[in-house]
Short mmCIF file of C-alpha atoms in Angstrom, two decimals:
data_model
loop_
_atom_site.label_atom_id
_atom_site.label_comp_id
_atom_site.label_asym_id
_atom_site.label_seq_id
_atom_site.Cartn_x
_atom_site.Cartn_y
_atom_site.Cartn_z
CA UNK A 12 -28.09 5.03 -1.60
CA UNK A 13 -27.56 1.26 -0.48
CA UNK A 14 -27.60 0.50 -4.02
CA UNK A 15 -25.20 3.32 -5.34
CA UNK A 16 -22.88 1.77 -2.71
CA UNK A 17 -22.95 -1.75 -3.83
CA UNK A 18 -22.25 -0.58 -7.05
CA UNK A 19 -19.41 1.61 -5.71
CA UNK A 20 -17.71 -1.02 -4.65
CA UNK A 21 -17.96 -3.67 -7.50
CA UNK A 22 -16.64 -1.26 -10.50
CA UNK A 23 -13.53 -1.80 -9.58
CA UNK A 24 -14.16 -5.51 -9.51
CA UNK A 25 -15.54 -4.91 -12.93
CA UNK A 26 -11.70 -3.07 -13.90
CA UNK A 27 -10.16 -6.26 -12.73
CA UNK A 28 -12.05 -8.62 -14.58
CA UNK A 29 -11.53 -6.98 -17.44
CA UNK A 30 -7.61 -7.03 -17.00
CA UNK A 31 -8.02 -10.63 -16.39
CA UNK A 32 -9.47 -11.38 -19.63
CA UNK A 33 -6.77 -8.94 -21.53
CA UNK A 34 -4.51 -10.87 -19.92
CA UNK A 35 -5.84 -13.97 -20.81
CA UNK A 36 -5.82 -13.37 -24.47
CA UNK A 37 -2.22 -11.96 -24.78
CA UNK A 38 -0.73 -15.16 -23.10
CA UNK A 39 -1.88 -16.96 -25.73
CA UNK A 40 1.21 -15.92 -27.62
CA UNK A 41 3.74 -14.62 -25.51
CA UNK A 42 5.66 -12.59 -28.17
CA UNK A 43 3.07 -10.22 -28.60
CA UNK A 44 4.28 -6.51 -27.83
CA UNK A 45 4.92 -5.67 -24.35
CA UNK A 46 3.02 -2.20 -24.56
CA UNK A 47 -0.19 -4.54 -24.47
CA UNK A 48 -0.02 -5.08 -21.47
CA UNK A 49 -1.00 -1.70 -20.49
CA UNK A 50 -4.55 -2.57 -21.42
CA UNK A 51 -5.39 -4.66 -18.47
CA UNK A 52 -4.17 -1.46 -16.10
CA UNK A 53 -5.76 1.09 -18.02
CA UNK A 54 -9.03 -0.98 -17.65
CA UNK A 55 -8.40 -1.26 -13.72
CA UNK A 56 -7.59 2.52 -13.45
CA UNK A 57 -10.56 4.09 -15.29
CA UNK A 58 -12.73 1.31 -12.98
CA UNK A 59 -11.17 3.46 -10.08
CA UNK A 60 -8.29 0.65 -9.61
CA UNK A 61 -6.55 0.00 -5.85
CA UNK A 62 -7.24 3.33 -4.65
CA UNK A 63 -11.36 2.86 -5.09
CA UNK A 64 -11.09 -0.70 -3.33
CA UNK A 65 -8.44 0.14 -0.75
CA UNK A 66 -9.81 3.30 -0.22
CA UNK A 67 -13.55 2.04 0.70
CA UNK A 68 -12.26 -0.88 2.90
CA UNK A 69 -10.31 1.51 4.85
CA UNK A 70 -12.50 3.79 5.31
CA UNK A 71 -14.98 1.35 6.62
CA UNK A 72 -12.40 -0.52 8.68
CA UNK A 73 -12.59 2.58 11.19
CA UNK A 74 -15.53 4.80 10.59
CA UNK A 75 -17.30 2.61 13.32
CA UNK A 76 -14.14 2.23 15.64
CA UNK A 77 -13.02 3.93 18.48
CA UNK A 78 -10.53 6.53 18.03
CA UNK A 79 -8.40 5.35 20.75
CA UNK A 80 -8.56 1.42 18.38
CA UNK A 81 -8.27 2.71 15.05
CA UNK A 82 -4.56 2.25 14.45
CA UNK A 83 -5.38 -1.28 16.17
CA UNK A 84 -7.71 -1.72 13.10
CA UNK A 85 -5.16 0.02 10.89
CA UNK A 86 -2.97 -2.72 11.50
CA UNK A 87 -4.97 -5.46 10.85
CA UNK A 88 -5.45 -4.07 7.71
CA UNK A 89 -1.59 -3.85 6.66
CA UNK A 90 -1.48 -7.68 7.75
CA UNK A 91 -3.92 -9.22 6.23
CA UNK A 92 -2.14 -7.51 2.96
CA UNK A 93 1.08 -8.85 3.71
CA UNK A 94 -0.29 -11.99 4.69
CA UNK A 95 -2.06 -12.32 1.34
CA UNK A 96 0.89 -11.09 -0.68
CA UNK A 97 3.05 -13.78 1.58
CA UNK A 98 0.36 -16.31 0.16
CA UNK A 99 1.04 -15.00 -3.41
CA UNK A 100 4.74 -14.43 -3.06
CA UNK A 101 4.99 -18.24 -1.71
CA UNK A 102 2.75 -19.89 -4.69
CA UNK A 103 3.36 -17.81 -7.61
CA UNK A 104 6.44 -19.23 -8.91
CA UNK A 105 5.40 -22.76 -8.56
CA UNK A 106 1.69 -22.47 -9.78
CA UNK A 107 3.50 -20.68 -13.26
CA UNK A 108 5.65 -23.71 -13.42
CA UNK A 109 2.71 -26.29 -13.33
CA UNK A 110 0.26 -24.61 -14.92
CA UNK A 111 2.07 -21.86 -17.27
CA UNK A 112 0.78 -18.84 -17.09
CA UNK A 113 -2.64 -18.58 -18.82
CA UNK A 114 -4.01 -20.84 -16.24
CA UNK A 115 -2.84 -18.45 -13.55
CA UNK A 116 -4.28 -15.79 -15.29
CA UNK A 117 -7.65 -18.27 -15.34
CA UNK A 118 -7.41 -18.90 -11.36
CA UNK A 119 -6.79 -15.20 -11.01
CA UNK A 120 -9.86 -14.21 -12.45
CA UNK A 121 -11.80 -17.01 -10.70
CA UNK A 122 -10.89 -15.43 -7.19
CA UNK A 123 -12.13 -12.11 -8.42
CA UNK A 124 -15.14 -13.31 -9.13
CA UNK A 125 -15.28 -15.42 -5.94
CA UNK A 126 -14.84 -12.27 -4.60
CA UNK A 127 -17.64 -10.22 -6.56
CA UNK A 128 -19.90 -13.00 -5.48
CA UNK A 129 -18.94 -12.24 -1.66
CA UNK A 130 -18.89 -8.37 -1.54
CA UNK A 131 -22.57 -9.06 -2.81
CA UNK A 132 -23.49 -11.40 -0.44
CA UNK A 133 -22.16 -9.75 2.85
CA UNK A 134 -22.56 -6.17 2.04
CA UNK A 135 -23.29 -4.66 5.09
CA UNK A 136 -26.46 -2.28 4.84
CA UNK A 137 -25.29 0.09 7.19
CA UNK A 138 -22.95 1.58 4.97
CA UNK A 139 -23.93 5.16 4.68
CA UNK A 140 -21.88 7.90 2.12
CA UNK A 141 -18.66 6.31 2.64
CA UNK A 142 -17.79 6.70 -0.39
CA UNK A 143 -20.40 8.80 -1.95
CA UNK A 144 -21.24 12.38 -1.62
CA UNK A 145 -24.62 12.87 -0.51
CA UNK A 146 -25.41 15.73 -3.14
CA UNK A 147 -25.31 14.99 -6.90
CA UNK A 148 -24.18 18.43 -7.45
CA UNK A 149 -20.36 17.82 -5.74
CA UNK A 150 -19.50 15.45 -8.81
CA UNK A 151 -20.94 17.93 -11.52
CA UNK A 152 -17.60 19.62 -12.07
CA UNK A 153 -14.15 18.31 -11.95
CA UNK A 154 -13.31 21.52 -9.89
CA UNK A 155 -16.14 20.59 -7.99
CA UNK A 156 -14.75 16.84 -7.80
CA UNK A 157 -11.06 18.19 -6.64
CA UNK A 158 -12.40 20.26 -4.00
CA UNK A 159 -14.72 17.30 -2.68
CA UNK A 160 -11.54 14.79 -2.59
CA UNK A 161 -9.40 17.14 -0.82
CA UNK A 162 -12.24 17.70 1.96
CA UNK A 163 -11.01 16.08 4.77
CA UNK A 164 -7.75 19.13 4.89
CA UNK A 165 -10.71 21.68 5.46
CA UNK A 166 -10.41 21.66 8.95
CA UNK A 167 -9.03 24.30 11.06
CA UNK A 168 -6.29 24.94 13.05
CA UNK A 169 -3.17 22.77 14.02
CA UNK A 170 -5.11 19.65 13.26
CA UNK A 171 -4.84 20.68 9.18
CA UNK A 172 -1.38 21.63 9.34
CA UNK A 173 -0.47 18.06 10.98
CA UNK A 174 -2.79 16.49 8.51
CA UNK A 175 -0.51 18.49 5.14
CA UNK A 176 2.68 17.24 6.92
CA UNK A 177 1.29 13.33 7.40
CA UNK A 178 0.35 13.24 3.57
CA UNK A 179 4.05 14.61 2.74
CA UNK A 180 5.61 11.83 5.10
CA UNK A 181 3.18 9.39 3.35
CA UNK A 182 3.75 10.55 -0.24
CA UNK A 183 7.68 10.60 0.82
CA UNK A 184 7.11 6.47 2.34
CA UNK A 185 4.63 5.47 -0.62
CA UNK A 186 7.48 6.49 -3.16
CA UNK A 187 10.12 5.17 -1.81
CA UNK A 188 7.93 1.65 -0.84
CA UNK A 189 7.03 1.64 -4.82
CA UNK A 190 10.44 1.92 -5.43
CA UNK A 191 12.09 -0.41 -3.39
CA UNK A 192 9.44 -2.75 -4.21
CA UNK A 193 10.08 -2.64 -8.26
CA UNK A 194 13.38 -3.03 -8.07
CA UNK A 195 14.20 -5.55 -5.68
CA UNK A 196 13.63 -8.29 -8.07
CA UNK A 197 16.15 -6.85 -10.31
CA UNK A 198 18.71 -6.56 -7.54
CA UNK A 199 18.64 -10.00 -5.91
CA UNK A 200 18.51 -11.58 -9.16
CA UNK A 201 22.01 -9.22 -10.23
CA UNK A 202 23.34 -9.86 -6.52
CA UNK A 203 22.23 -13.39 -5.91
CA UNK A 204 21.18 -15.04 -9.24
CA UNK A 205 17.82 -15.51 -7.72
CA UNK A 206 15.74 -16.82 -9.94
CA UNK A 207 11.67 -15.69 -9.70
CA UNK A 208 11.00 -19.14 -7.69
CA UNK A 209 13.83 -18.38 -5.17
CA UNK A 210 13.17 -14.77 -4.65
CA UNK A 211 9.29 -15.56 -4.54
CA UNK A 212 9.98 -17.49 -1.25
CA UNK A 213 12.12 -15.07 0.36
CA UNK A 214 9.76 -12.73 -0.67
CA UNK A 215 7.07 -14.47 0.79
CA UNK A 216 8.91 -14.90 4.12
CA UNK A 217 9.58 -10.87 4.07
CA UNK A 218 6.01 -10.31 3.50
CA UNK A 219 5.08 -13.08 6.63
CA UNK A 220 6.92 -11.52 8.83
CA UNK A 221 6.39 -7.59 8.10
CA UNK A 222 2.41 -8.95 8.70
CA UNK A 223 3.15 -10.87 12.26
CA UNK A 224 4.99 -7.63 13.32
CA UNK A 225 1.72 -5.39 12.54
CA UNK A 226 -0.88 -7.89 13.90
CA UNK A 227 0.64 -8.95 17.05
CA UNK A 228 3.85 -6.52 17.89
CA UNK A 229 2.03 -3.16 17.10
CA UNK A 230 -1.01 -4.08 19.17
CA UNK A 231 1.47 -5.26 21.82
CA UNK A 232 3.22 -1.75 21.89
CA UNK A 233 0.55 0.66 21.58
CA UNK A 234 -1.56 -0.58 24.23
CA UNK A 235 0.96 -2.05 26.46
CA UNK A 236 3.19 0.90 26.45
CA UNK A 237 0.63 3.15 25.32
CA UNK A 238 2.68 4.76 22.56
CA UNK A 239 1.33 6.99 20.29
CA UNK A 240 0.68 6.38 16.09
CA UNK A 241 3.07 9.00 15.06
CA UNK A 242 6.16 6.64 17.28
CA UNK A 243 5.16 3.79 16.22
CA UNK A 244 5.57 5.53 12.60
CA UNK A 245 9.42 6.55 13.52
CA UNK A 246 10.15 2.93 15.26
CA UNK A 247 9.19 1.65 11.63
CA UNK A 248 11.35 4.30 9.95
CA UNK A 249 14.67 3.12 11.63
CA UNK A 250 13.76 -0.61 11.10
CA UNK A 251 13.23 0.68 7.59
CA UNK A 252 16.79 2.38 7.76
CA UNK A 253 18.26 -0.81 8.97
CA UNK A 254 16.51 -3.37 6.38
CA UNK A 255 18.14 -1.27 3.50
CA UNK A 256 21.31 -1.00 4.89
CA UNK A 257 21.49 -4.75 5.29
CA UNK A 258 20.26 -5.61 2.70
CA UNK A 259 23.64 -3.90 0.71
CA UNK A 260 26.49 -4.56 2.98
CA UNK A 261 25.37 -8.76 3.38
CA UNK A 262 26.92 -10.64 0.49
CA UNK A 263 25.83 -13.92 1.42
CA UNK A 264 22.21 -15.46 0.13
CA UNK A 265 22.24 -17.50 2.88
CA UNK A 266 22.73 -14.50 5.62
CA UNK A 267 20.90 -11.98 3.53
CA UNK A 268 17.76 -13.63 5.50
CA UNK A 269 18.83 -11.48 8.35
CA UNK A 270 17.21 -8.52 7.22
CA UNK A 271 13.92 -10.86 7.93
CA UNK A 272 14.00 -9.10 11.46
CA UNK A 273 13.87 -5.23 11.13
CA UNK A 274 11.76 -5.82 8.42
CA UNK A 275 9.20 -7.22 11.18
CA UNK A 276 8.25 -3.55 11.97
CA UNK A 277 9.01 -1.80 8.42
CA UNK A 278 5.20 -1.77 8.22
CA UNK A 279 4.69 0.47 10.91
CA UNK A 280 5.09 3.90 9.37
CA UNK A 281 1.94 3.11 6.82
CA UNK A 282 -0.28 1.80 9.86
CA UNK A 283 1.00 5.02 12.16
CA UNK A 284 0.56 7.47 9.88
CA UNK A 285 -2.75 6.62 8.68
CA UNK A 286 -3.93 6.03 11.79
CA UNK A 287 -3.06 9.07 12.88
CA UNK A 288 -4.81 10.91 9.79
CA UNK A 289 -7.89 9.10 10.57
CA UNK A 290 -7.95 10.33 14.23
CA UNK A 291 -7.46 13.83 12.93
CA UNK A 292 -10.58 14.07 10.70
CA UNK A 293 -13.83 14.07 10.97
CA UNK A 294 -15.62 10.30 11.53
CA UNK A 295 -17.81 11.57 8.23
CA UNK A 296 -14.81 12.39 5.98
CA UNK A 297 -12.91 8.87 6.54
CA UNK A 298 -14.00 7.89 2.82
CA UNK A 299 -12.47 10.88 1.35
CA UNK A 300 -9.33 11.01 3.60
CA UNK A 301 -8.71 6.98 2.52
CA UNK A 302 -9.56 7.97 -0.90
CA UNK A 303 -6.75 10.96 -0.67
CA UNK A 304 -4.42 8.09 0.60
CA UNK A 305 -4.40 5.44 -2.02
CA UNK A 306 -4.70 8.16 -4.66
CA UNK A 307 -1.55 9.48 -3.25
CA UNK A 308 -0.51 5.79 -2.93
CA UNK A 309 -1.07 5.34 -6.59
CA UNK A 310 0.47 8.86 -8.31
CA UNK A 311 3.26 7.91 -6.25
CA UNK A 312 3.53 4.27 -7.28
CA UNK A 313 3.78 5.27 -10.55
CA UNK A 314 6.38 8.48 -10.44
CA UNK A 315 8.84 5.79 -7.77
CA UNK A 316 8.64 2.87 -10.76
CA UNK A 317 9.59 5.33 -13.44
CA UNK A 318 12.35 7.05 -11.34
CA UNK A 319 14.01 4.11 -9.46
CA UNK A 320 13.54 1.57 -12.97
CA UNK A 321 15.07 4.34 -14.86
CA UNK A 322 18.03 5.17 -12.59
CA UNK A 323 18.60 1.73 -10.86
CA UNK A 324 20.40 0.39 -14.34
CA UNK A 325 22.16 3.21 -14.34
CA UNK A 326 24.35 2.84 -11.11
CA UNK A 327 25.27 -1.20 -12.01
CA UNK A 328 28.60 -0.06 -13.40
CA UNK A 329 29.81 1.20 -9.53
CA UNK A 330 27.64 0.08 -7.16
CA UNK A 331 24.49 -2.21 -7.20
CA UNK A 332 23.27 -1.28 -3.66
CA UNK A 333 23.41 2.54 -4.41
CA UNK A 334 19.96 3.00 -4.52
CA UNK A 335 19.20 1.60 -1.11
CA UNK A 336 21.74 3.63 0.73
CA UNK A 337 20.64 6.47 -1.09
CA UNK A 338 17.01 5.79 0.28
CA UNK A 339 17.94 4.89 3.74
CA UNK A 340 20.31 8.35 3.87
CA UNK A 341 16.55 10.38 2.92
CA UNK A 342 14.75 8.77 5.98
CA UNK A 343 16.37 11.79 7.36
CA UNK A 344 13.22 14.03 5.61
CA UNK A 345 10.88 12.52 7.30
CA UNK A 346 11.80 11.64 10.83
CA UNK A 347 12.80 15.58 10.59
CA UNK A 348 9.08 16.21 10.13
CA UNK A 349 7.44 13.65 12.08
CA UNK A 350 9.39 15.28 14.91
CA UNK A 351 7.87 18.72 14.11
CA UNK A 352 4.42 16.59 14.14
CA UNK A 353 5.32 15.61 17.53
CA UNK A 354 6.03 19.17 18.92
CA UNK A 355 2.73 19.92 17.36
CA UNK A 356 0.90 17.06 18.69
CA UNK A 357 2.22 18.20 22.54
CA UNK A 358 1.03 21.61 22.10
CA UNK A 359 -2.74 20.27 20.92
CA UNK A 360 -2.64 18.29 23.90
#
C-alpha cells in the first residue's frame, strides 16, 4: 500500500512533465497552431492533473489535525499558494524577457523534477488510504468509481445536508474565482494598457497580500475571537464584494492599488468553507472529500473560462467593468445560503 501511494502521488508529476516537454517543442516555432497547446493539458488531466495533487496534499494537511486546527491548517495551505503564485506572478514577465520562453519552459520542468525528486525522498510512511480505496473491487466499475468519489455525502442527517449546500457555495466561489481570474488580464490591459510585465507585478502584490491575510489575519480571528469557518467564509465574501466593485469604479492605475486591501481577506471563503467540509466528515473520508473539491475546482475552472472569455468581449462596446458588477451583485446566492448553513449549524449545536 506504501508503494501504491508513492505512486499515487507522482502520476501527476508524470502529467506535468510531459506538458513540459510538449511545451518545449512547440516554442521552438511560435507560429505553430494554437490548438497544440491543448496537448500539454490533456497530458496533465488524464495523469489526474491539480485535482490528484491538490487533492492528496489537502487531504493529508488535516487528516492528522485537530478538528478544532484544521481551518488553521486550511489556511496555511491557501498561503503558501498565493505566496508561490506571488513568486511566479513577480518573476514571470522578466525571466520571459531574458531568457524567451523555451528556457522558461526548461526551468519549469527542472522544478518539477526537483520536486519528483523530493516527494520521493520525504514521503512520509504513515500515509495510509488517503487516496486509495482499500478494496480493488471499488475501482472495477465507473459506477462503482462515482459512488466511491461521492462517499464522503453518505453521512446522515443535518451534517449531509450542510455538506450539499458547502459544495454549491464552493462550486458557486470556484466559478466565479476561474472567471475573474481569466479575464483580468484582458481587462487591465483594455483599462490600463498594462502590459504582461506591469500586470505581473500587481498581480504578484494581489497574490502577497491575499496570502499574509490567510496566514496571519485568519489565525488571528478564529482563535482570538473564536469565530467560526462558515464567518470567516462570509467576512471573505464582502471583501470579495468590495475588491470587484473597486476594481470598476477606480480609473486611475496608480489608485487601482487600493483594492490591495479587501483583497487581504478575499481568500477566506475557500479556507472557511473547506474547513468546514473537513470538520463535517469522517477523519477516513478526507481524501475523497479533497478529491470532490478540486474536481469540483476543476469542472468549474473550465465551464467559468468558457463563459466569462466568451461573454467578457462581448460587453466592451458599453461597459468594460460589467462583468465584475455582475459578479459582485450574485454574492447575494451565496451569503443567502451560508446563512441557512448557519441556522443549521445552531440547531446541530
Amino acid at each position: 500500500m506504501k508503494s501504491k501511494s508513492l505512486t499515487a502521488l507522482l502520476i501527476p508529476f508524470f502529467g506535468l512533465i510531459l506538458g513540459d516537454i510538449s511545451y518545449i517543442i512547440q516554442t521552438d516555432d511560435i507560429k505553430l497552431n494554437p490548438y497544440y497547446l491543448l496537448i500539454s493539458d490533456i497530458a496533465f488531466g488524464v495523469c489526474g492533473g491539480f485535482t490528484a495533487i491538490m487533492g492528496l496534499i489537502n487531504s493529508y494537511n488535516v487528516r492528522y489535525t485537530n478538528v478544532s486546527e484544521r481551518g488553521i491548517r486550511i489556511s496555511r495551505y491557501e498561503a503558501t499558494i498565493a505566496f508561490a503564485g506571488t513568486l511566479g506572478s513577480f518573476t514571470s514577465g522578466v525571466i520571459r524577457e531574458k531568457i524567451g520562453y523555451t528556457n522558461v519552459f526548461i526551468l519549469i520542468l527542472c522544478i518539477h523534477l526537483v520536486c519528483i525528486i523530493y516527494t520521493i525522498v520525504t514521503l512520509k510512511m504513515e500515509i495510509q488510504n488517503i487516496e486509495l480505496s482499500s478494496s480493488n473491487d471499488e475501482i472495477t466499475t465507473m459506477k462503482n468509481f462515482f459512488k466511491n468519489l461521492i462517499k464522503p455525502l453518505s453521512v446522515d442527517g443535518m451534517e449531509k445536508k450542510i455538506l450539499v449546500l458547502l459544495f454549491i457555495i464552493l462550486a458557486f466561489e470556484l466559478f466565479i474565482y476561474g472567471g475573474i481570474n481569466d479575464i483580468q488580464f484582458s481587462y487591465f490591459l483594455y483599462k490600463f494598457a498594462w502590459g504582461d510585465k506591469k500586470f505581473g507585478i500587481f498581480n504578484g502584490f494581489l497574490m502577497l497580500f491575499s496570502g499574509i491575510g490567510t496566514l496571519i489575519i485568519y489565525p488571528f480571528l478564529t482563535r482570538q475571537f473564536n469565530i467560526p469557518s462558515h464567518i470567516m467564509a462570509v467576512i471573505g465574501m464582502f471583501n470579495k464584494i468590495i475588491f470587484l466593485i473597486l476594481s470598476v469604479i477606480i480609473t486611475s492605475d496608480s489608485w487601482i492599488y487600493i483594492i490591495i486591501i479587501p483583497n487581504l481577506m478575499t481568500r477566506f471563503v475557500a479556507t472557511g468553507l473547506r474547513s468546514l467540509a473537513s470538520i463535517n466528515t469522517p477523519v477516513d473520508e478526507q481524501g475523497r472529500l479533497f478529491s470532490m473539491i478540486e474536481l469540483t475546482q476543476g469542472i468549474t475552472s473550465l465551464a467559468s473560462s468558457a463563459v466569462y472569455n466568451s461573454v467578457y468581449p462581448k460587453t466592451l462596446s458599453f461597459f468594460s467593468g460589467f462583468m465584475y458588477i455582475l459578479t459582485a451583485t450574485t454574492y447575494i446566492i451565496p451569503l443567502l445560503i451560508t446563512f441557512k448553513i448557519h441556522k443549521m449549524l445552531n440547531v446541530l449545536n
